Amino acid sequence: MREKADSDLVRRQNRLLLMEALRQHGAMARVEMGRHTGLSPASITSISSQLIADGILEEDTAPHVPSEGSHRRGRPTTQIDFNPKNANVVAVKVSIDGLELALADGRGAILARRTSRTATYDADPTAFGKLVADEITALLAKARVPARRVARVGIAVQGVADSQAGTVVWSPAFRTRNIAVSSVVEERLGIPCRVANDANMIAEGLIGSDRAGYGGTAAVVFMGYGVGMGLIINGQVYHGPTGAAAEFGHMNHLPDGPLCRCGRRGCVEAYVADYSLLRWASGNAATQPPSFNAIPEAHMLALEAAAHRGEAAAVSAYAKAGEALGFGLARIIAILTPSRIVLAGPGTRAMALIAPHLNRALEAGVVDELRRNVAIEVVPIDTDMIIKGTIDRALRHVDREIFAHGPPLKRGRELENIA
Amino acid sequence: MREKADSDLVRRQNRLLLMEALRQHGAMARVEMGRHTGLSPASITSISSQLIADGILEEDTAPHVPSEGSHRRGRPTTQIDFNPKNANVVAVKVSIDGLELALADGRGAILARRTSRTATYDADPTAFGKLVADEITALLAKARVPARRVARVGIAVQGVADSQAGTVVWSPAFRTRNIAVSSVVEERLGIPCRVANDANMIAEGLIGSDRAGYGGTAAVVFMGYGVGMGLIINGQVYHGPTGAAAEFGHMNHLPDGPLCRCGRRGCVEAYVADYSLLRWASGNAATQPPSFNAIPEAHMLALEAAAHRGEAAAVSAYAKAGEALGFGLARIIAILTPSRIVLAGPGTRAMALIAPHLNRALEAGVVDELRRNVAIEVVPIDTDMIIKGTIDRALRHVDREIFAHGPPLKRGRELENIA
DNA sequence: AACATTTTTTTGGACGCCGAAATAAACAAC
DNA sequence: GTTGTTTATTTCGGCGTCCAAAAAAATGTT
């Protein structure tokens, strides 16, 4: 209801619809496209042949493999999928102890990876953009893909990212604030680049893999070294005015609570993140500053074991985390009444220790009627979900841009004469 | 990107666009419609003449009034506006001490009003739907408008409304929970009926009157007898999966805080609402149950005066309210990063007393970077805003429904022969 | 080899929008 | 008053998109 509708909008919308179906369900025949999009077979033929002519899609040339239940009569289907060579994308995940990169083709298949260990926290912030650009260059060199074949770079980072400005506003991975990234990468490589919050990318990945399951309003909480949240509102990841939304980890739980890495006191993260759990267990959390170092998984496993053995300090750390998480979620529920809350990340390993306190806090924190309509569940998430989500989002962006300025483009007039 | 696009969608969307412009800016000439919608003059002529033929719009027949700056040459414009007789709507506002009703015509002009004083809190909840239906009947009788001319009833209520189910899930105006309303009204009057939260209706009204100002993401907080919030996300009032969203008043501030009317402890309302301020001032807030009675304005004025005189209990009540409000807003900012937060309602009279504590809490509660991007302002709001917003929303619903099932409808073929 | 079945393409038509030209309804100037 | 000038609105022809129906294609079945 925002935009004026004309034949151009119809064109764009239906093409996107078709490509969206393809992203969602993978290669499919024209008939299936019809089922997914509601378009008539005639239109599907017309649209798909145009997209194939544009090099965006391609027909599966593989000789029809008679799979399992293929005892069907009639003309066999021809599968159609994205042309993998049409557009590549690069995803970069920034963590406290290094960068993780992946190059994907137009279908989202990962072609090459690269990891670099660099302590980002104390490094020169002005050099960070250059570092990312150099790492991408190295990745592309390794995969023998020229930069001009890459349509987009997506960068996922913990903390507050301003995707409009292309900066990392604040992140526990850096001492400094407002670090420019997008502009540097764009200048050096000539590839459009986007910075986003890592938890949002997980949400993006979940939507990408199961649109029906995350169709309405849902919150995805990622617990681990930090606490992140991706918010799905009406089936779309909510990015807020500047792209810096859903900072659940830095939502206050208690005024004058323990110090958080963001510099405030009493944030949810200051109770629930790995470093916070260790800090509680070590005793003097109220005054002790937060740690900015990477925490080996072994430390967390040891803490969990201690809690399971019943050691008071460890047990109480998880109790505090459960309470903070519960009240935090209660507040989210009061405001947004999501129909689903998904807990994920390494922090959920200790769910058995956390759950009772979480539930008690939820009961105390929000009216029954609202609480009863939300399903809270723990979902095991592939560590790679951030990379996958970033790739997914980048590809969908590329899809959208194809038709962004799309005038009817009178290509292929000559072809009509052939017929 | 959800719906398949075809000529029918184009038709619907452009007609809605035109009607939306008309709702927004009032009567206007065809040229202006073109400017607002981006449609060509030719299309505007075609669309508007069809809507006029359908009785949805009408040309202003008034002889062109040469207003102030009308020293323009050229053919004068003909104003077009909604046909006021096309659809009437009824708005009902439920408060603790009675009902307020208004009947509006298709342009949103109020034709008749009615107020009824009934203590709803202890009344028979099963009779409430009937009461509303009877009051509407009386209102219509007074205005001599038959029920079949009313296209929709909107009911605004404090507390949690489930607009899907058409029930008042929980409201401080009632002792009982889950009171069916819509179904009763629909059965008795045969008019589609919708229950909604009152603060959401204020937000709806604000959007209706200034779409540009509330275009992005904003939160509207209504402070008074209770504390409500309307959330505007991407220019639209967020209603959540069931229509029960943005219960800011019942978002927890502090675990184990004072008792709230919702039965929990430590809700924002239990610090900020009128009854809470009085309770703090009276001393033993921690244990004292909340009051469910209507509070005369004089009481609040007296409390404000006491605080301005520097009486410790009163001053501290406003300090507590400011802190709760500040941390509450800080949490909202962390999650949604709205670009605008609007405070409204009688509670804002005491803003001078509240503001310092609110600001201190905001600073303590959320990272600077996020806080700096939000404008917090006090906006004086007409007491009638709830009624107006409810009317507005009802009319927009009606607008949308006109084209909901709209097949091309081949009306007026014969007219072509005349030309 | 003829028929059945399913997918895909072709063909002709409908609908909605647009640009350009025509028409309408004022005001302005002589 | 008559002739322009200006602005608003309508008319007309054309374009692009989709769709339904019919045709063609490609395979299985009898």
Tab-separated table of N, CA, C and O in Angstrom, chain B residues 58-160:
chain	number	residue	atom	x	y	z
B	58	GLU	N	-17.551	11.229	-3.720
B	58	GLU	CA	-18.480	12.145	-4.390
B	58	GLU	C	-17.763	13.444	-4.721
B	58	GLU	O	-16.835	13.852	-4.041
B	59	GLU	N	-18.234	14.083	-5.772
B	59	GLU	CA	-17.680	15.386	-6.130
B	59	GLU	C	-18.303	16.443	-5.248
B	59	GLU	O	-19.471	16.344	-4.885
B	60	ASP	N	-17.507	17.403	-4.907
B	60	ASP	CA	-18.009	18.488	-4.089
B	60	ASP	C	-18.859	19.378	-4.988
B	60	ASP	O	-18.359	19.998	-5.917
B	61	THR	N	-20.148	19.411	-4.684
B	61	THR	CA	-21.040	20.168	-5.566
B	61	THR	C	-21.089	21.642	-5.200
B	61	THR	O	-21.613	22.459	-5.948
B	62	ALA	N	-20.551	21.966	-4.047
B	62	ALA	CA	-20.588	23.362	-3.595
B	62	ALA	C	-19.993	24.265	-4.674
B	62	ALA	O	-18.946	23.951	-5.230
B	63	PRO	N	-20.672	25.372	-4.950
B	63	PRO	CA	-20.151	26.293	-5.957
B	63	PRO	C	-18.800	26.804	-5.515
B	63	PRO	O	-18.654	27.319	-4.421
B	64	HIS	N	-17.847	26.634	-6.346
B	64	HIS	CA	-16.451	26.931	-6.035
B	64	HIS	C	-16.287	28.185	-5.188
B	64	HIS	O	-16.482	29.310	-5.651
B	65	VAL	N	-15.917	27.980	-3.939
B	65	VAL	CA	-15.715	29.106	-3.032
B	65	VAL	C	-14.346	29.716	-3.293
B	65	VAL	O	-13.328	29.052	-3.117
B	66	PRO	N	-14.310	30.961	-3.756
B	66	PRO	CA	-13.013	31.585	-4.042
B	66	PRO	C	-12.306	31.940	-2.745
B	66	PRO	O	-12.519	33.012	-2.207
B	67	SER	N	-11.506	31.021	-2.261
B	67	SER	CA	-10.870	31.223	-0.962
B	67	SER	C	-9.695	32.179	-1.109
B	67	SER	O	-9.388	32.666	-2.194
B	68	GLU	N	-9.026	32.386	-0.022
B	68	GLU	CA	-7.923	33.353	0.091
B	68	GLU	C	-7.033	33.456	-1.160
B	68	GLU	O	-7.209	34.310	-2.000
B	69	GLY	N	-6.109	32.540	-1.238
B	69	GLY	CA	-5.092	32.689	-2.284
B	69	GLY	C	-5.537	32.164	-3.639
B	69	GLY	O	-4.773	31.509	-4.328
B	70	SER	N	-6.781	32.430	-4.008
B	70	SER	CA	-7.301	31.822	-5.232
B	70	SER	C	-7.199	32.773	-6.416
B	70	SER	O	-8.138	32.953	-7.168
B	71	HIS	N	-6.051	33.389	-6.563
B	71	HIS	CA	-5.872	34.284	-7.700
B	71	HIS	C	-5.291	33.508	-8.880
B	71	HIS	O	-4.490	34.006	-9.656
B	72	ARG	N	-5.684	32.231	-8.914
B	72	ARG	CA	-5.119	31.407	-9.976
B	72	ARG	C	-6.035	31.419	-11.192
B	72	ARG	O	-7.247	31.500	-11.065
B	73	ARG	N	-5.399	31.333	-12.312
B	73	ARG	CA	-6.173	31.256	-13.536
B	73	ARG	C	-6.507	29.796	-13.814
B	73	ARG	O	-6.251	28.927	-12.998
B	74	GLY	N	-7.011	29.562	-14.991
B	74	GLY	CA	-7.248	28.179	-15.388
B	74	GLY	C	-8.537	27.600	-14.854
B	74	GLY	O	-9.212	28.179	-13.992
B	75	ARG	N	-8.866	26.454	-15.377
B	75	ARG	CA	-10.081	25.753	-14.955
B	75	ARG	C	-10.012	25.472	-13.465
B	75	ARG	O	-9.001	24.987	-12.970
B	76	PRO	N	-11.043	25.779	-12.747
B	76	PRO	CA	-11.016	25.546	-11.301
B	76	PRO	C	-11.080	24.049	-11.018
B	76	PRO	O	-11.568	23.270	-11.828
B	77	THR	N	-10.584	23.698	-9.866
B	77	THR	CA	-10.595	22.286	-9.487
B	77	THR	C	-11.966	21.890	-8.965
B	77	THR	O	-12.726	22.741	-8.499
B	78	THR	N	-12.250	20.622	-9.056
B	78	THR	CA	-13.433	20.113	-8.357
B	78	THR	C	-12.961	19.199	-7.245
B	78	THR	O	-12.259	18.221	-7.500
B	79	GLN	N	-13.324	19.558	-6.046
B	79	GLN	CA	-12.909	18.778	-4.894
B	79	GLN	C	-13.651	17.443	-4.879
B	79	GLN	O	-14.822	17.354	-5.226
B	80	ILE	N	-12.934	16.436	-4.456
B	80	ILE	CA	-13.555	15.123	-4.299
B	80	ILE	C	-13.324	14.665	-2.869
B	80	ILE	O	-12.264	14.904	-2.294
B	81	ASP	N	-14.310	14.035	-2.305
B	81	ASP	CA	-14.162	13.525	-0.939
B	81	ASP	C	-14.976	12.237	-0.802
B	81	ASP	O	-15.722	11.869	-1.707
B	82	PHE	N	-14.828	11.608	0.332
B	82	PHE	CA	-15.644	10.425	0.591
B	82	PHE	C	-17.113	10.806	0.614
B	82	PHE	O	-17.472	11.910	1.041
B	83	ASN	N	-17.936	9.928	0.147
B	83	ASN	CA	-19.369	10.086	0.280
B	83	ASN	C	-19.726	9.791	1.732
B	83	ASN	O	-19.629	8.643	2.169
B	84	PRO	N	-20.121	10.799	2.475
B	84	PRO	CA	-20.321	10.555	3.915
B	84	PRO	C	-21.406	9.512	4.183
B	84	PRO	O	-21.393	8.865	5.218
B	85	LYS	N	-22.316	9.376	3.242
B	85	LYS	CA	-23.413	8.439	3.473
B	85	LYS	C	-23.068	6.996	3.091
B	85	LYS	O	-23.850	6.087	3.294
B	86	ASN	N	-21.907	6.832	2.508
B	86	ASN	CA	-21.563	5.489	2.054
B	86	ASN	C	-21.429	4.515	3.215
B	86	ASN	O	-21.891	3.380	3.141
B	87	ALA	N	-20.778	4.921	4.289
B	87	ALA	CA	-20.598	4.028	5.419
B	87	ALA	C	-20.478	4.820	6.700
B	87	ALA	O	-19.714	5.775	6.769
B	88	ASN	N	-21.232	4.442	7.685
B	88	ASN	CA	-21.052	5.025	9.006
B	88	ASN	C	-20.299	4.023	9.881
B	88	ASN	O	-20.306	2.825	9.609
B	89	VAL	N	-19.659	4.556	10.888
B	89	VAL	CA	-19.016	3.665	11.856
B	89	VAL	C	-19.312	4.158	13.265
B	89	VAL	O	-19.622	5.332	13.489
B	90	VAL	N	-19.226	3.223	14.208
B	90	VAL	CA	-19.436	3.568	15.612
B	90	VAL	C	-18.158	3.265	16.380
B	90	VAL	O	-17.530	2.224	16.169
B	91	ALA	N	-17.762	4.200	17.236
B	91	ALA	CA	-16.612	3.969	18.116
B	91	ALA	C	-17.097	3.915	19.554
B	91	ALA	O	-17.948	4.720	19.958
B	92	VAL	N	-16.573	2.973	20.303
B	92	VAL	CA	-16.945	2.852	21.712
B	92	VAL	C	-15.682	2.853	22.548
B	92	VAL	O	-14.740	2.117	22.251
B	93	LYS	N	-15.657	3.698	23.560
B	93	LYS	CA	-14.504	3.719	24.461
B	93	LYS	C	-14.971	3.228	25.820
B	93	LYS	O	-15.914	3.775	26.399
B	94	VAL	N	-14.323	2.200	26.295
B	94	VAL	CA	-14.712	1.633	27.579
B	94	VAL	C	-13.771	2.166	28.640
B	94	VAL	O	-12.558	2.030	28.524
B	95	SER	N	-14.329	2.786	29.661
B	95	SER	CA	-13.451	3.145	30.767
B	95	SER	C	-14.035	2.591	32.060
B	95	SER	O	-15.099	1.989	32.061
B	96	ILE	N	-13.322	2.843	33.120
B	96	ILE	CA	-13.691	2.192	34.375
B	96	ILE	C	-15.071	2.613	34.847
B	96	ILE	O	-15.794	1.842	35.462
B	97	ASP	N	-15.468	3.822	34.505
B	97	ASP	CA	-16.731	4.301	35.043
B	97	ASP	C	-17.803	4.503	33.977
B	97	ASP	O	-18.762	5.215	34.189
B	98	GLY	N	-17.623	3.896	32.823
B	98	GLY	CA	-18.699	4.000	31.852
B	98	GLY	C	-18.251	3.837	30.420
B	98	GLY	O	-17.099	3.511	30.134
B	99	LEU	N	-19.228	4.064	29.536
B	99	LEU	CA	-18.970	3.926	28.106
B	99	LEU	C	-19.079	5.286	27.450
B	99	LEU	O	-19.880	6.130	27.870
B	100	GLU	N	-18.270	5.482	26.410
B	100	GLU	CA	-18.409	6.688	25.615
B	100	GLU	C	-18.560	6.228	24.182
B	100	GLU	O	-17.752	5.442	23.688
B	101	LEU	N	-19.618	6.716	23.518
B	101	LEU	CA	-19.870	6.252	22.157
B	101	LEU	C	-19.907	7.418	21.192
B	101	LEU	O	-20.255	8.538	21.565
B	102	ALA	N	-19.565	7.146	19.951
B	102	ALA	CA	-19.696	8.168	18.921
B	102	ALA	C	-20.050	7.501	17.599
B	102	ALA	O	-19.567	6.419	17.288
B	103	LEU	N	-20.930	8.163	16.858
B	103	LEU	CA	-21.285	7.710	15.520
B	103	LEU	C	-20.647	8.678	14.525
B	103	LEU	O	-20.782	9.894	14.682
B	104	ALA	N	-19.946	8.132	13.540
B	104	ALA	CA	-19.291	8.996	12.568
B	104	ALA	C	-19.741	8.629	11.164
B	104	ALA	O	-20.116	7.486	10.896
B	105	ASP	N	-19.698	9.629	10.278
B	105	ASP	CA	-20.055	9.344	8.889
B	105	ASP	C	-18.825	8.874	8.127
B	105	ASP	O	-17.739	8.697	8.701
B	106	GLY	N	-18.994	8.673	6.847
B	106	GLY	CA	-17.926	8.113	6.027
B	106	GLY	C	-16.703	9.004	5.904
B	106	GLY	O	-15.660	8.572	5.404
B	107	ARG	N	-16.818	10.242	6.321
B	107	ARG	CA	-15.656	11.128	6.298
B	107	ARG	C	-14.992	11.215	7.661
B	107	ARG	O	-14.019	11.941	7.842
B	108	GLY	N	-15.570	10.572	8.648
B	108	GLY	CA	-15.017	10.622	9.989
B	108	GLY	C	-15.599	11.728	10.841
B	108	GLY	O	-15.194	11.904	11.991
B	109	ALA	N	-16.557	12.457	10.296
B	109	ALA	CA	-17.198	13.507	11.085
B	109	ALA	C	-18.170	12.879	12.072
B	109	ALA	O	-18.922	11.968	11.718
B	110	ILE	N	-18.119	13.358	13.295
B	110	ILE	CA	-18.956	12.759	14.330
B	110	ILE	C	-20.380	13.295	14.232
B	110	ILE	O	-20.608	14.509	14.261
B	111	LEU	N	-21.338	12.385	14.104
B	111	LEU	CA	-22.737	12.764	13.928
B	111	LEU	C	-23.482	12.791	15.251
B	111	LEU	O	-24.407	13.583	15.432
B	112	ALA	N	-23.109	11.914	16.144
B	112	ALA	CA	-23.819	11.851	17.425
B	112	ALA	C	-22.924	11.215	18.465
B	112	ALA	O	-22.034	10.427	18.149
B	113	ARG	N	-23.190	11.574	19.714
B	113	ARG	CA	-22.428	10.995	20.818
B	113	ARG	C	-23.358	10.497	21.897
B	113	ARG	O	-24.531	10.853	21.931
B	114	ARG	N	-22.813	9.725	22.762
B	114	ARG	CA	-23.599	9.231	23.877
B	114	ARG	C	-22.628	8.795	24.964
B	114	ARG	O	-21.572	8.245	24.678
B	115	THR	N	-22.981	9.076	26.194
B	115	THR	CA	-22.151	8.637	27.307
B	115	THR	C	-23.037	7.871	28.268
B	115	THR	O	-24.192	8.239	28.469
B	116	SER	N	-22.519	6.811	28.810
B	116	SER	CA	-23.317	6.121	29.824
B	116	SER	C	-22.430	5.807	31.011
B	116	SER	O	-21.303	5.322	30.849
B	117	ARG	N	-22.912	6.136	32.161
B	117	ARG	CA	-22.144	5.866	33.379
B	117	ARG	C	-22.578	4.515	33.928
B	117	ARG	O	-23.715	4.333	34.306
B	118	THR	N	-21.669	3.589	33.903
B	118	THR	CA	-21.947	2.297	34.527
B	118	THR	C	-20.638	1.826	35.115
B	118	THR	O	-19.629	1.824	34.427
B	119	ALA	N	-20.669	1.435	36.322
B	119	ALA	CA	-19.475	0.861	36.916
B	119	ALA	C	-19.314	-0.525	36.313
B	119	ALA	O	-20.106	-1.430	36.562
B	120	THR	N	-18.339	-0.647	35.448
B	120	THR	CA	-18.182	-1.917	34.756
B	120	THR	C	-17.481	-2.961	35.612
B	120	THR	O	-17.669	-4.158	35.406
B	121	TYR	N	-16.678	-2.489	36.558
B	121	TYR	CA	-15.756	-3.401	37.218
B	121	TYR	C	-16.459	-4.602	37.845
B	121	TYR	O	-16.065	-5.743	37.633
B	122	ASP	N	-17.529	-4.333	38.579
B	122	ASP	CA	-18.174	-5.435	39.282
B	122	ASP	C	-19.423	-5.936	38.578
B	122	ASP	O	-20.109	-6.821	39.074
B	123	ALA	N	-19.716	-5.351	37.429
B	123	ALA	CA	-20.941	-5.742	36.735
B	123	ALA	C	-20.834	-7.169	36.197
B	123	ALA	O	-19.747	-7.735	36.127
B	124	ASP	N	-21.970	-7.710	35.843
B	124	ASP	CA	-22.005	-9.068	35.294
B	124	ASP	C	-21.275	-9.082	33.950
B	124	ASP	O	-21.703	-8.434	33.003
B	125	PRO	N	-20.174	-9.798	33.868
B	125	PRO	CA	-19.369	-9.736	32.643
B	125	PRO	C	-20.096	-10.298	31.425
B	125	PRO	O	-19.875	-9.845	30.314
B	126	THR	N	-20.971	-11.282	31.649
B	126	THR	CA	-21.669	-11.862	30.498
B	126	THR	C	-22.656	-10.866	29.913
B	126	THR	O	-23.078	-10.987	28.769
B	127	ALA	N	-23.036	-9.880	30.735
B	127	ALA	CA	-24.000	-8.899	30.242
B	127	ALA	C	-23.324	-7.734	29.529
B	127	ALA	O	-23.986	-6.884	28.949
B	128	PHE	N	-21.994	-7.721	29.556
B	128	PHE	CA	-21.314	-6.540	29.030
B	128	PHE	C	-21.523	-6.350	27.533
B	128	PHE	O	-21.808	-5.249	27.068
B	129	GLY	N	-21.416	-7.442	26.776
B	129	GLY	CA	-21.642	-7.353	25.342
B	129	GLY	C	-23.021	-6.806	25.032
B	129	GLY	O	-23.193	-5.945	24.169
B	130	LYS	N	-23.982	-7.300	25.775
B	130	LYS	CA	-25.360	-6.840	25.590
B	130	LYS	C	-25.479	-5.341	25.899
B	130	LYS	O	-26.129	-4.595	25.166
B	131	LEU	N	-24.816	-4.932	26.975
B	131	LEU	CA	-24.834	-3.512	27.339
B	131	LEU	C	-24.298	-2.650	26.196
B	131	LEU	O	-24.927	-1.658	25.799
B	132	VAL	N	-23.163	-3.059	25.654
B	132	VAL	CA	-22.575	-2.297	24.548
B	132	VAL	C	-23.540	-2.250	23.370
B	132	VAL	O	-23.785	-1.189	22.782
B	133	ALA	N	-24.116	-3.409	23.047
B	133	ALA	CA	-25.053	-3.462	21.922
B	133	ALA	C	-26.239	-2.532	22.165
B	133	ALA	O	-26.657	-1.789	21.270
B	134	ASP	N	-26.758	-2.541	23.377
B	134	ASP	CA	-27.910	-1.682	23.693
B	134	ASP	C	-27.544	-0.209	23.588
B	134	ASP	O	-28.321	0.608	23.079
B	135	GLU	N	-26.370	0.123	24.074
B	135	GLU	CA	-25.933	1.521	24.001
B	135	GLU	C	-25.781	1.964	22.549
B	135	GLU	O	-26.141	3.078	22.190
B	136	ILE	N	-25.246	1.080	21.732
B	136	ILE	CA	-25.106	1.422	20.312
B	136	ILE	C	-26.489	1.626	19.693
B	136	ILE	O	-26.722	2.587	18.948
B	137	THR	N	-27.406	0.738	20.027
B	137	THR	CA	-28.767	0.862	19.513
B	137	THR	C	-29.367	2.219	19.900
B	137	THR	O	-29.974	2.909	19.072
B	138	ALA	N	-29.152	2.591	21.145
B	138	ALA	CA	-29.684	3.872	21.613
B	138	ALA	C	-29.047	5.034	20.855
B	138	ALA	O	-29.725	5.985	20.451
B	139	LEU	N	-27.743	4.925	20.656
B	139	LEU	CA	-27.040	5.981	19.915
B	139	LEU	C	-27.607	6.117	18.500
B	139	LEU	O	-27.872	7.216	18.013
B	140	LEU	N	-27.817	4.983	17.857
B	140	LEU	CA	-28.324	5.005	16.486
B	140	LEU	C	-29.745	5.556	16.447
B	140	LEU	O	-30.106	6.309	15.533
B	141	ALA	N	-30.537	5.185	17.443
B	141	ALA	CA	-31.917	5.683	17.497
B	141	ALA	C	-31.915	7.207	17.599
B	141	ALA	O	-32.636	7.902	16.886
B	142	LYS	N	-31.053	7.702	18.477
B	142	LYS	CA	-30.954	9.151	18.684
B	142	LYS	C	-30.581	9.863	17.379
B	142	LYS	O	-31.103	10.931	17.069
B	143	ALA	N	-29.674	9.230	16.613
B	143	ALA	CA	-29.220	9.876	15.380
B	143	ALA	C	-30.106	9.512	14.189
B	143	ALA	O	-29.861	9.976	13.079
B	144	ARG	N	-31.093	8.661	14.432
B	144	ARG	CA	-31.991	8.196	13.367
B	144	ARG	C	-31.211	7.551	12.219
B	144	ARG	O	-31.465	7.830	11.044
B	145	VAL	N	-30.262	6.742	12.583
B	145	VAL	CA	-29.510	6.008	11.569
B	145	VAL	C	-29.777	4.514	11.767
B	145	VAL	O	-29.603	4.007	12.863
B	146	PRO	N	-30.253	3.834	10.732
B	146	PRO	CA	-30.521	2.411	10.889
B	146	PRO	C	-29.215	1.609	10.985
B	146	PRO	O	-28.206	2.009	10.407
B	147	ALA	N	-29.266	0.513	11.711
B	147	ALA	CA	-28.056	-0.281	11.956
B	147	ALA	C	-27.408	-0.739	10.653
B	147	ALA	O	-26.184	-0.840	10.556
B	148	ARG	N	-28.217	-1.009	9.641
B	148	ARG	CA	-27.627	-1.528	8.408
B	148	ARG	C	-26.777	-0.493	7.677
B	148	ARG	O	-26.038	-0.816	6.757
B	149	ARG	N	-26.879	0.756	8.088
B	149	ARG	CA	-26.030	1.788	7.490
B	149	ARG	C	-24.675	1.897	8.195
B	149	ARG	O	-23.827	2.698	7.817
B	150	VAL	N	-24.508	1.125	9.256
B	150	VAL	CA	-23.240	1.166	9.990
B	150	VAL	C	-22.363	0.011	9.537
B	150	VAL	O	-22.762	-1.153	9.619
B	151	ALA	N	-21.205	0.347	9.042
B	151	ALA	CA	-20.357	-0.682	8.440
B	151	ALA	C	-19.461	-1.376	9.458
B	151	ALA	O	-18.985	-2.473	9.223
B	152	ARG	N	-19.280	-0.737	10.607
B	152	ARG	CA	-18.308	-1.315	11.532
B	152	ARG	C	-18.389	-0.653	12.899
B	152	ARG	O	-18.684	0.530	12.999
B	153	VAL	N	-18.107	-1.461	13.915
B	153	VAL	CA	-18.021	-0.943	15.274
B	153	VAL	C	-16.606	-1.186	15.780
B	153	VAL	O	-16.063	-2.275	15.611
B	154	GLY	N	-16.009	-0.179	16.365
B	154	GLY	CA	-14.694	-0.343	16.977
B	154	GLY	C	-14.792	-0.081	18.467
B	154	GLY	O	-15.427	0.891	18.882
B	155	ILE	N	-14.211	-0.961	19.253
B	155	ILE	CA	-14.291	-0.802	20.698
B	155	ILE	C	-12.886	-0.685	21.266
B	155	ILE	O	-12.042	-1.542	21.031
B	156	ALA	N	-12.631	0.393	21.978
B	156	ALA	CA	-11.306	0.604	22.564
B	156	ALA	C	-11.388	0.358	24.059
B	156	ALA	O	-12.283	0.859	24.737
B	157	VAL	N	-10.444	-0.412	24.544
B	157	VAL	CA	-10.500	-0.778	25.945
B	157	VAL	C	-9.099	-0.755	26.539
B	157	VAL	O	-8.119	-1.041	25.854
B	158	GLN	N	-9.013	-0.363	27.793
B	158	GLN	CA	-7.728	-0.445	28.486
B	158	GLN	C	-7.376	-1.895	28.729
B	158	GLN	O	-8.259	-2.698	29.018
B	159	GLY	N	-6.132	-2.220	28.623
B	159	GLY	CA	-5.718	-3.572	28.958
B	159	GLY	C	-5.531	-4.424	27.729
B	159	GLY	O	-5.336	-3.931	26.631
B	160	VAL	N	-5.588	-5.724	27.924
B	160	VAL	CA	-5.263	-6.658	26.863
B	160	VAL	C	-6.510	-7.062	26.082
B	160	VAL	O	-7.428	-7.655	26.637
